[in-house]
PDB file of C-alpha atoms and ligand atoms in Angstrom:
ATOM      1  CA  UNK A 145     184.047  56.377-118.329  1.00 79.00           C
ATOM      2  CA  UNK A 146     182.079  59.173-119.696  1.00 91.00           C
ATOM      3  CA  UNK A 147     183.996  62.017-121.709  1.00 94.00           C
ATOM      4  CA  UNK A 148     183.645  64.368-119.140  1.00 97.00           C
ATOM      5  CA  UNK A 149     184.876  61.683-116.174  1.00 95.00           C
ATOM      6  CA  UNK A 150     187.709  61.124-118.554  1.00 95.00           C
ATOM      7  CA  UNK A 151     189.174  64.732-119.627  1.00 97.00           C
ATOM      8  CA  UNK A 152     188.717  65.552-115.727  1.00 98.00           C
ATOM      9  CA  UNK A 153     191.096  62.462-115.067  1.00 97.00           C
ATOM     10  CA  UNK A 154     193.227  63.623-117.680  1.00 97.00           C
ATOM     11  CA  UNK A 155     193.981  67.138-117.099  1.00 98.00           C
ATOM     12  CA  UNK A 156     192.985  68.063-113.518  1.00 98.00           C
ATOM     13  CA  UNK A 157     196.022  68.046-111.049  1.00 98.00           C
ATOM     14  CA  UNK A 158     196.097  66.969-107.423  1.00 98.00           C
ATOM     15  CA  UNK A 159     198.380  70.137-105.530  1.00 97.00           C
ATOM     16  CA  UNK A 160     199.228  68.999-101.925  1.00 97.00           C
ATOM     17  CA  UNK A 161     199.417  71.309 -98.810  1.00 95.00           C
ATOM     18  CA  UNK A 162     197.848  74.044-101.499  1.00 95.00           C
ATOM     19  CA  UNK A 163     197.089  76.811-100.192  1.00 92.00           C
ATOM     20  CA  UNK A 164     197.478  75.333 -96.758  1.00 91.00           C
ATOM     21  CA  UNK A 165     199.154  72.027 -95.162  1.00 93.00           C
ATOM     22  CA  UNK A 166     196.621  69.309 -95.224  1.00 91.00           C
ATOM     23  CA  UNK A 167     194.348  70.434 -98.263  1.00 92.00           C
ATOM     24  CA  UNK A 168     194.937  68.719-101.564  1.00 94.00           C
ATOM     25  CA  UNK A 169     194.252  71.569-103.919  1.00 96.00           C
ATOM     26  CA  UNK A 170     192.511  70.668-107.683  1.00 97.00           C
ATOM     27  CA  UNK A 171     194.375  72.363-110.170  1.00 98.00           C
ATOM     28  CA  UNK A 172     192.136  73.079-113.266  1.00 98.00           C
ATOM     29  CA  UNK A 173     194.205  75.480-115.082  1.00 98.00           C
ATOM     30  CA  UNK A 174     195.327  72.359-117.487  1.00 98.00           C
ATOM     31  CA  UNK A 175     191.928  71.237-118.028  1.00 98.00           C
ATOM     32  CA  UNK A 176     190.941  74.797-119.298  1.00 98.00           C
ATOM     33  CA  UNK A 177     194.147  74.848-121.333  1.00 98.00           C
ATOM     34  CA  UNK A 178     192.761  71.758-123.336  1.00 98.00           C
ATOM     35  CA  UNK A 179     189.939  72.589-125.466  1.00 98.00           C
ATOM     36  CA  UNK A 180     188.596  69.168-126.186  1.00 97.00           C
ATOM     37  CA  UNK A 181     188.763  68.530-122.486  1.00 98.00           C
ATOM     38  CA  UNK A 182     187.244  71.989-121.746  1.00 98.00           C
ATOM     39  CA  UNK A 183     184.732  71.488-124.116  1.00 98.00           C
ATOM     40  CA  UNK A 184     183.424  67.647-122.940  1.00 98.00           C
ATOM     41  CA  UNK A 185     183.501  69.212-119.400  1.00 98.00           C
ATOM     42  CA  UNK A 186     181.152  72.232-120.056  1.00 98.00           C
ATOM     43  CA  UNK A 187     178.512  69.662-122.394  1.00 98.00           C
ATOM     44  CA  UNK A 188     178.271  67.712-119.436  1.00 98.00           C
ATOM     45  CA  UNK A 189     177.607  70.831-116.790  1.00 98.00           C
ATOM     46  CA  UNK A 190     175.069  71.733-119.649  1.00 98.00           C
ATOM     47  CA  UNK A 191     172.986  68.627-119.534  1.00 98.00           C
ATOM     48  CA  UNK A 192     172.134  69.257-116.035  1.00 98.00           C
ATOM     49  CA  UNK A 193     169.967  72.349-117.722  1.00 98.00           C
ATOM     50  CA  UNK A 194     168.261  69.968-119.709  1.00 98.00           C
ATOM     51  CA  UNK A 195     165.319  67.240-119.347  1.00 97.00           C
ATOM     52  CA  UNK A 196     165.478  64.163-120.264  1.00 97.00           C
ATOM     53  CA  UNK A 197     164.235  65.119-123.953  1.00 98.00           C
ATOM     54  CA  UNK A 198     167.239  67.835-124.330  1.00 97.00           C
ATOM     55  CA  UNK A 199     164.825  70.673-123.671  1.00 98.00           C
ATOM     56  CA  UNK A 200     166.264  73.482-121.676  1.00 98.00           C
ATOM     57  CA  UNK A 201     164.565  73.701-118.218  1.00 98.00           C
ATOM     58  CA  UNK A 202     166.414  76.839-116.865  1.00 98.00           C
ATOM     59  CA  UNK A 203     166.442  80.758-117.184  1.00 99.00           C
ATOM     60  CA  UNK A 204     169.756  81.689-115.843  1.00 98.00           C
ATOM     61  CA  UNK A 205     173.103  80.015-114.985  1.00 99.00           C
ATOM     62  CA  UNK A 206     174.508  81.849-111.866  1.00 99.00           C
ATOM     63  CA  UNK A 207     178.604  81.228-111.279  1.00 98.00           C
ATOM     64  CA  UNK A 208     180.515  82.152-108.375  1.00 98.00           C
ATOM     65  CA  UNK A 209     183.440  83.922-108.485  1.00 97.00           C
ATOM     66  CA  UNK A 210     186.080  83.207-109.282  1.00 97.00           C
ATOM     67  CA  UNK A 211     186.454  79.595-111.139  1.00 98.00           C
ATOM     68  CA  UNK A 212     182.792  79.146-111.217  1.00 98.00           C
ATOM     69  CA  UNK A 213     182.546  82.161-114.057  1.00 98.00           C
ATOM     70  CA  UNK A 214     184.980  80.046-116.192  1.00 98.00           C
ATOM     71  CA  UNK A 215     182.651  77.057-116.624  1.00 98.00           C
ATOM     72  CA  UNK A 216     179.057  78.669-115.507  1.00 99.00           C
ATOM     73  CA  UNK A 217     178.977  81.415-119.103  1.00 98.00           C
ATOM     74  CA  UNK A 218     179.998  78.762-121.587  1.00 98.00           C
ATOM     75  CA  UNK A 219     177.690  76.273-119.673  1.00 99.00           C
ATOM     76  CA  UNK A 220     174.926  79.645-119.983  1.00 99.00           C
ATOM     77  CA  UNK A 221     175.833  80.080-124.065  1.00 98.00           C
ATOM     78  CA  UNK A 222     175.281  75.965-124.496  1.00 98.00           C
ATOM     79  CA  UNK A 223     172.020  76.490-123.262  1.00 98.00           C
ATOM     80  CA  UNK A 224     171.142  79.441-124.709  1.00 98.00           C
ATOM     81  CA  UNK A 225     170.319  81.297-121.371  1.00 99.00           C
ATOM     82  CA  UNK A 226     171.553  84.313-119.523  1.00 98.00           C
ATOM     83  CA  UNK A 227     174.796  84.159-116.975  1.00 99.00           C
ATOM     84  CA  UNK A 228     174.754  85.401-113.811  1.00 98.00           C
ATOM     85  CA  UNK A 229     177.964  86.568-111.780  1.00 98.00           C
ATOM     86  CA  UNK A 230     177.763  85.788-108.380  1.00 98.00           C
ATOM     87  CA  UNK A 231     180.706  88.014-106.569  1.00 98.00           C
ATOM     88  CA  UNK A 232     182.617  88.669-103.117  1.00 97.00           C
ATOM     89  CA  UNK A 233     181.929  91.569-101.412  1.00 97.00           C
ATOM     90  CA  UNK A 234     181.973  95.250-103.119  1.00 98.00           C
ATOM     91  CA  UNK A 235     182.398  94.068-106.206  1.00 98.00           C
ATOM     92  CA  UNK A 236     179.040  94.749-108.064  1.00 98.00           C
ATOM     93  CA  UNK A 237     178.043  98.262-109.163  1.00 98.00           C
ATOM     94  CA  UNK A 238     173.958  98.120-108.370  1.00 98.00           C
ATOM     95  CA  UNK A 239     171.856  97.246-105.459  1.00 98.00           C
ATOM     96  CA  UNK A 240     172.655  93.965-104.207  1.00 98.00           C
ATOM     97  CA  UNK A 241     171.164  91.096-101.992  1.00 98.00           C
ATOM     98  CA  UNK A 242     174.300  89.765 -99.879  1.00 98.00           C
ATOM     99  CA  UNK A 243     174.855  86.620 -97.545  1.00 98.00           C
ATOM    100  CA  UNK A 244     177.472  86.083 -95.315  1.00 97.00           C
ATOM    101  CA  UNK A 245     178.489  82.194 -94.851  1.00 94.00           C
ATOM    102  CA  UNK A 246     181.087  80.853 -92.587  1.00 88.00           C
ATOM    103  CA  UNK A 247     184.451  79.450 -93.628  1.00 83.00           C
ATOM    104  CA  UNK A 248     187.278  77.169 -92.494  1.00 71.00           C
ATOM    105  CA  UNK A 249     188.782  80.105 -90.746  1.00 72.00           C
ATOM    106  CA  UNK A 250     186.715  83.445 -90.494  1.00 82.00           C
ATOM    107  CA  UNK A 251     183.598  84.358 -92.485  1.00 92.00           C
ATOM    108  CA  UNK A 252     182.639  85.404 -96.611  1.00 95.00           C
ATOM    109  CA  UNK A 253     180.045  87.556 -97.688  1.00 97.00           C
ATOM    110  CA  UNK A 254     178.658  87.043-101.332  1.00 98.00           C
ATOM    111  CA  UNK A 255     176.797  89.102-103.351  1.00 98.00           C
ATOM    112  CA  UNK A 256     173.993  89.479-106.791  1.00 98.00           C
ATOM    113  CA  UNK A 257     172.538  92.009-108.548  1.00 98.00           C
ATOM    114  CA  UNK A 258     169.124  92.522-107.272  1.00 98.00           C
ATOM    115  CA  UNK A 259     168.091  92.281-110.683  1.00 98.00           C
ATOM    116  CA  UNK A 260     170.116  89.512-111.819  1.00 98.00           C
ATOM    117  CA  UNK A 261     167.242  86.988-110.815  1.00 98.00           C
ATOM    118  CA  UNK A 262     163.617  87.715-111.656  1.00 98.00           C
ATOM    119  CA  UNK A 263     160.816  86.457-109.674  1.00 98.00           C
ATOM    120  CA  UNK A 264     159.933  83.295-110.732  1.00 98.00           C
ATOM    121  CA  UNK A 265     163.360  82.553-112.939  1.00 99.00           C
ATOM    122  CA  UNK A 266     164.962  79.043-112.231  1.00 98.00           C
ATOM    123  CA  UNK A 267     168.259  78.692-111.946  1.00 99.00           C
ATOM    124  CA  UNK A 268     170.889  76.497-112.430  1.00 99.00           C
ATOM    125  CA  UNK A 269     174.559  76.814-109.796  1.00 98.00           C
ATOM    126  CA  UNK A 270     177.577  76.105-111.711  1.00 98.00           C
ATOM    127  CA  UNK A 271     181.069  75.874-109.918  1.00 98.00           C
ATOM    128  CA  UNK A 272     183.993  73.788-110.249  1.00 98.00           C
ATOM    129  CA  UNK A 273     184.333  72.074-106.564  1.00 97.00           C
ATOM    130  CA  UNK A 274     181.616  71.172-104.213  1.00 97.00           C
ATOM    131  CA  UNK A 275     184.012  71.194-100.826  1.00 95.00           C
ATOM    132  CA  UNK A 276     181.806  72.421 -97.543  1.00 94.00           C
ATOM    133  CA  UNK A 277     178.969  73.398 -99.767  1.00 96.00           C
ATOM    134  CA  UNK A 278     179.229  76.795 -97.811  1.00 95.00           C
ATOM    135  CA  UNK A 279     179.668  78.738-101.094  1.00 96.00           C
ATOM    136  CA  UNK A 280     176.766  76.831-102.891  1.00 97.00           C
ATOM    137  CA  UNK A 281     173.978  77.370 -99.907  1.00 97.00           C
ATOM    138  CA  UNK A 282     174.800  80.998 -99.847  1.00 97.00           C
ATOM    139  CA  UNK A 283     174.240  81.283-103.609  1.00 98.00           C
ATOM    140  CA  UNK A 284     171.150  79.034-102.975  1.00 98.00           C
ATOM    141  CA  UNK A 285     169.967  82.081-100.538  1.00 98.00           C
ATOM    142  CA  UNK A 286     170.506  84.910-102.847  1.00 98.00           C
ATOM    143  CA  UNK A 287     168.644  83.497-105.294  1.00 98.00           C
ATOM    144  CA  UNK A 288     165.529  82.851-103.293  1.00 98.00           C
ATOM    145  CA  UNK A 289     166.485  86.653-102.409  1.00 98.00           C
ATOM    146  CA  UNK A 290     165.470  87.695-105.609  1.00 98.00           C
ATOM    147  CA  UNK A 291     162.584  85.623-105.907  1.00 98.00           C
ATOM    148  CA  UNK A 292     164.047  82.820-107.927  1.00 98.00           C
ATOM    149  CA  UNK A 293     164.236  79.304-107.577  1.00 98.00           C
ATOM    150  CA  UNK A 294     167.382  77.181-107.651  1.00 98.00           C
ATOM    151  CA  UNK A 295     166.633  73.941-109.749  1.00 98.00           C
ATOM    152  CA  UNK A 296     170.046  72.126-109.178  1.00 98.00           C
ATOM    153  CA  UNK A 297     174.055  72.596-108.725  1.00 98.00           C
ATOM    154  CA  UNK A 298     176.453  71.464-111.146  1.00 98.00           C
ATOM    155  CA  UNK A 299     179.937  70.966-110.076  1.00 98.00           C
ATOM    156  CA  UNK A 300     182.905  69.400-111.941  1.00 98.00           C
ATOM    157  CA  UNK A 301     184.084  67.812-108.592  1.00 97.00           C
ATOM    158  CA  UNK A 302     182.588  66.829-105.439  1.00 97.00           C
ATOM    159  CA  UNK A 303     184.939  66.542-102.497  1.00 96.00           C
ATOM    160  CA  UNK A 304     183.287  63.127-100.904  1.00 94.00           C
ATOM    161  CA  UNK A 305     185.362  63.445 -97.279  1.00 93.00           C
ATOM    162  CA  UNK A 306     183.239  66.963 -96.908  1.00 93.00           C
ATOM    163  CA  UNK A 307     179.332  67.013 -95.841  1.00 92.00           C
ATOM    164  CA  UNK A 308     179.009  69.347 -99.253  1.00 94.00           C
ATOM    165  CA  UNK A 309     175.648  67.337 -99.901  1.00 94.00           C
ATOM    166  CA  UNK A 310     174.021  68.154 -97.167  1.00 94.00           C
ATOM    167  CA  UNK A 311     175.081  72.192 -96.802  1.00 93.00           C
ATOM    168  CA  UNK A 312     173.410  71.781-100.093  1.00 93.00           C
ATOM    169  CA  UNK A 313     170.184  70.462 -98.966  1.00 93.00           C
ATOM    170  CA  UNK A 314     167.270  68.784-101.179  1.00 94.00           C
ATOM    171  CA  UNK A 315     168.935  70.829-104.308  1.00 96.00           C
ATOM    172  CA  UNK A 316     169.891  67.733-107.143  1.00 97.00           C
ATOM    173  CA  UNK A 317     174.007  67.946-107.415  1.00 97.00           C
ATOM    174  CA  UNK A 318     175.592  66.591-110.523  1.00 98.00           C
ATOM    175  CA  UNK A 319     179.013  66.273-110.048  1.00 97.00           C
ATOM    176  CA  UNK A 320     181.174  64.876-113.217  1.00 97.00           C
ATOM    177  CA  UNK A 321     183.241  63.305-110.418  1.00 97.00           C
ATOM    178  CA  UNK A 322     183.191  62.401-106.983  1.00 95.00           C
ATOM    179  CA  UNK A 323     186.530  62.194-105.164  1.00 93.00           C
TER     180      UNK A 323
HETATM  181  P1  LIG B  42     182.846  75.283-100.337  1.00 52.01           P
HETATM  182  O1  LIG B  42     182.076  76.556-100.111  1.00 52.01           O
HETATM  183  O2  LIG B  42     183.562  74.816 -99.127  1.00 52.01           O
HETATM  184  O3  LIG B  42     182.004  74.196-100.975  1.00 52.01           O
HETATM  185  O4  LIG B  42     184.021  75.628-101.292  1.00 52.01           O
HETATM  186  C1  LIG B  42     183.787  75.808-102.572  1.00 52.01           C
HETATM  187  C2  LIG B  42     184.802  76.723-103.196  1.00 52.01           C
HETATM  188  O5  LIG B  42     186.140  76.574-102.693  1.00 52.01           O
HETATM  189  C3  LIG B  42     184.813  76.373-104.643  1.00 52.01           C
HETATM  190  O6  LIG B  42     184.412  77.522-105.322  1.00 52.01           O
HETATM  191  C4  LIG B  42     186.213  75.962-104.969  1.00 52.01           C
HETATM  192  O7  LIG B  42     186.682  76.809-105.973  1.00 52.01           O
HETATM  193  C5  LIG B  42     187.020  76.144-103.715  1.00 52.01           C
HETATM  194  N1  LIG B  42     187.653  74.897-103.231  1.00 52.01           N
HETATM  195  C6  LIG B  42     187.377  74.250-102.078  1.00 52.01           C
HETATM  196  N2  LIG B  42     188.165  73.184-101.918  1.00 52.01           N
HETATM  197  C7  LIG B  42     188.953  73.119-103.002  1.00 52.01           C
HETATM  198  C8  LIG B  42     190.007  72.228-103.425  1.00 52.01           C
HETATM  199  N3  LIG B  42     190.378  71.169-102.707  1.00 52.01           N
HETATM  200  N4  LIG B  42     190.591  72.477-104.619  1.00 52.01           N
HETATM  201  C9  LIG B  42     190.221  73.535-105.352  1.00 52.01           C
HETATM  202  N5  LIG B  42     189.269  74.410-104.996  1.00 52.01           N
HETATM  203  C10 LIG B  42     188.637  74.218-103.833  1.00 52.01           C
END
């Protein structure tokens, strides 16, 4: 098992009928609360910013808020690139691009900074779970909003039972682990 695979194991904990009956919510507050667990984790977001030589092959990192900030600006720092805060709705001061995406139950509206994405800039998604993909595919549009392109997704989880993957499209996913 790779270090990653392993501190995930560890330190991430399965919360049942969280925040609703039925969903089995992953609880990564113990993960972040271990710092060579942490730090394993955000290495191996990192490589996916990397070729196969090590050389860095993105311009920004974009996160989603709220998790995906935790592990998308150390992920940014590693590879010695700009982070980019994707946020809900009224949040950011400037001119925005915004997408609205369908949830479980009712509807979310995301939104970047105009200018958080120049033409031409690749970029690399960073959250912590890939469930519906719903949150990913919006991100995915505000990029190409602002001209950029979005090179891959990088996810410490993938929820297997949910069509994730394919909300995602022909973007490559690495997820540290599939469950
Ligand atoms: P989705 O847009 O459905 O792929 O959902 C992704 C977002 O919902 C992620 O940013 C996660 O933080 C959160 N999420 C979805 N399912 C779970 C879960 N089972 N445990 C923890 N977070 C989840």
């Amino acid at each position: 098992m790779s270090a990653a695979a392993d501190a995930l194991s560890r330190t991430v904990l399965d919360v049942p009928d969280y925040p609703q009956p039925g969903i089995v919510f992953k609880d990564i507050t113990p993960l972040l609360a271990d710092p060579v667990a942490f730090a394993a984790v955000v290495e191996a977001l990192a490589a996916a910013g990397r070729d196969a030589d090590g050389t860095v092959v993105v311009d920004k990192v974009v996160g989603m808020e709220a998790r995906g900030f935790i592990f998308a600006a150390p992920v940014a720092l590693a590879l010695g690139v700009g982070f980019v805060p994707v946020r809900k709705v009224g949040k950011l001061p400037r001119e925005t691009h915004a997408v609205s995406y369908a949830l479980e139950y009712g509807e979310a509206t995301l939104e970047l900074h105009r200018d958080g994405v120049r033409p031409g800039e690749r970029v690399l998604l960073v959250d912590d779970v890939l469930a519906t993909g719903g949150t990913i595919a919006a991100t995915r549009e505000l990029v190409a909003a602002c001209g950029g392109e979005s090179v891959g997704v990088a996810v410490l989880m993938e929820l297997s039972f949910l069509p994730g993957r394919e909300a995602v499209g022909d973007l490559p996913v690495t997820a540290l682990s599939v469950v």
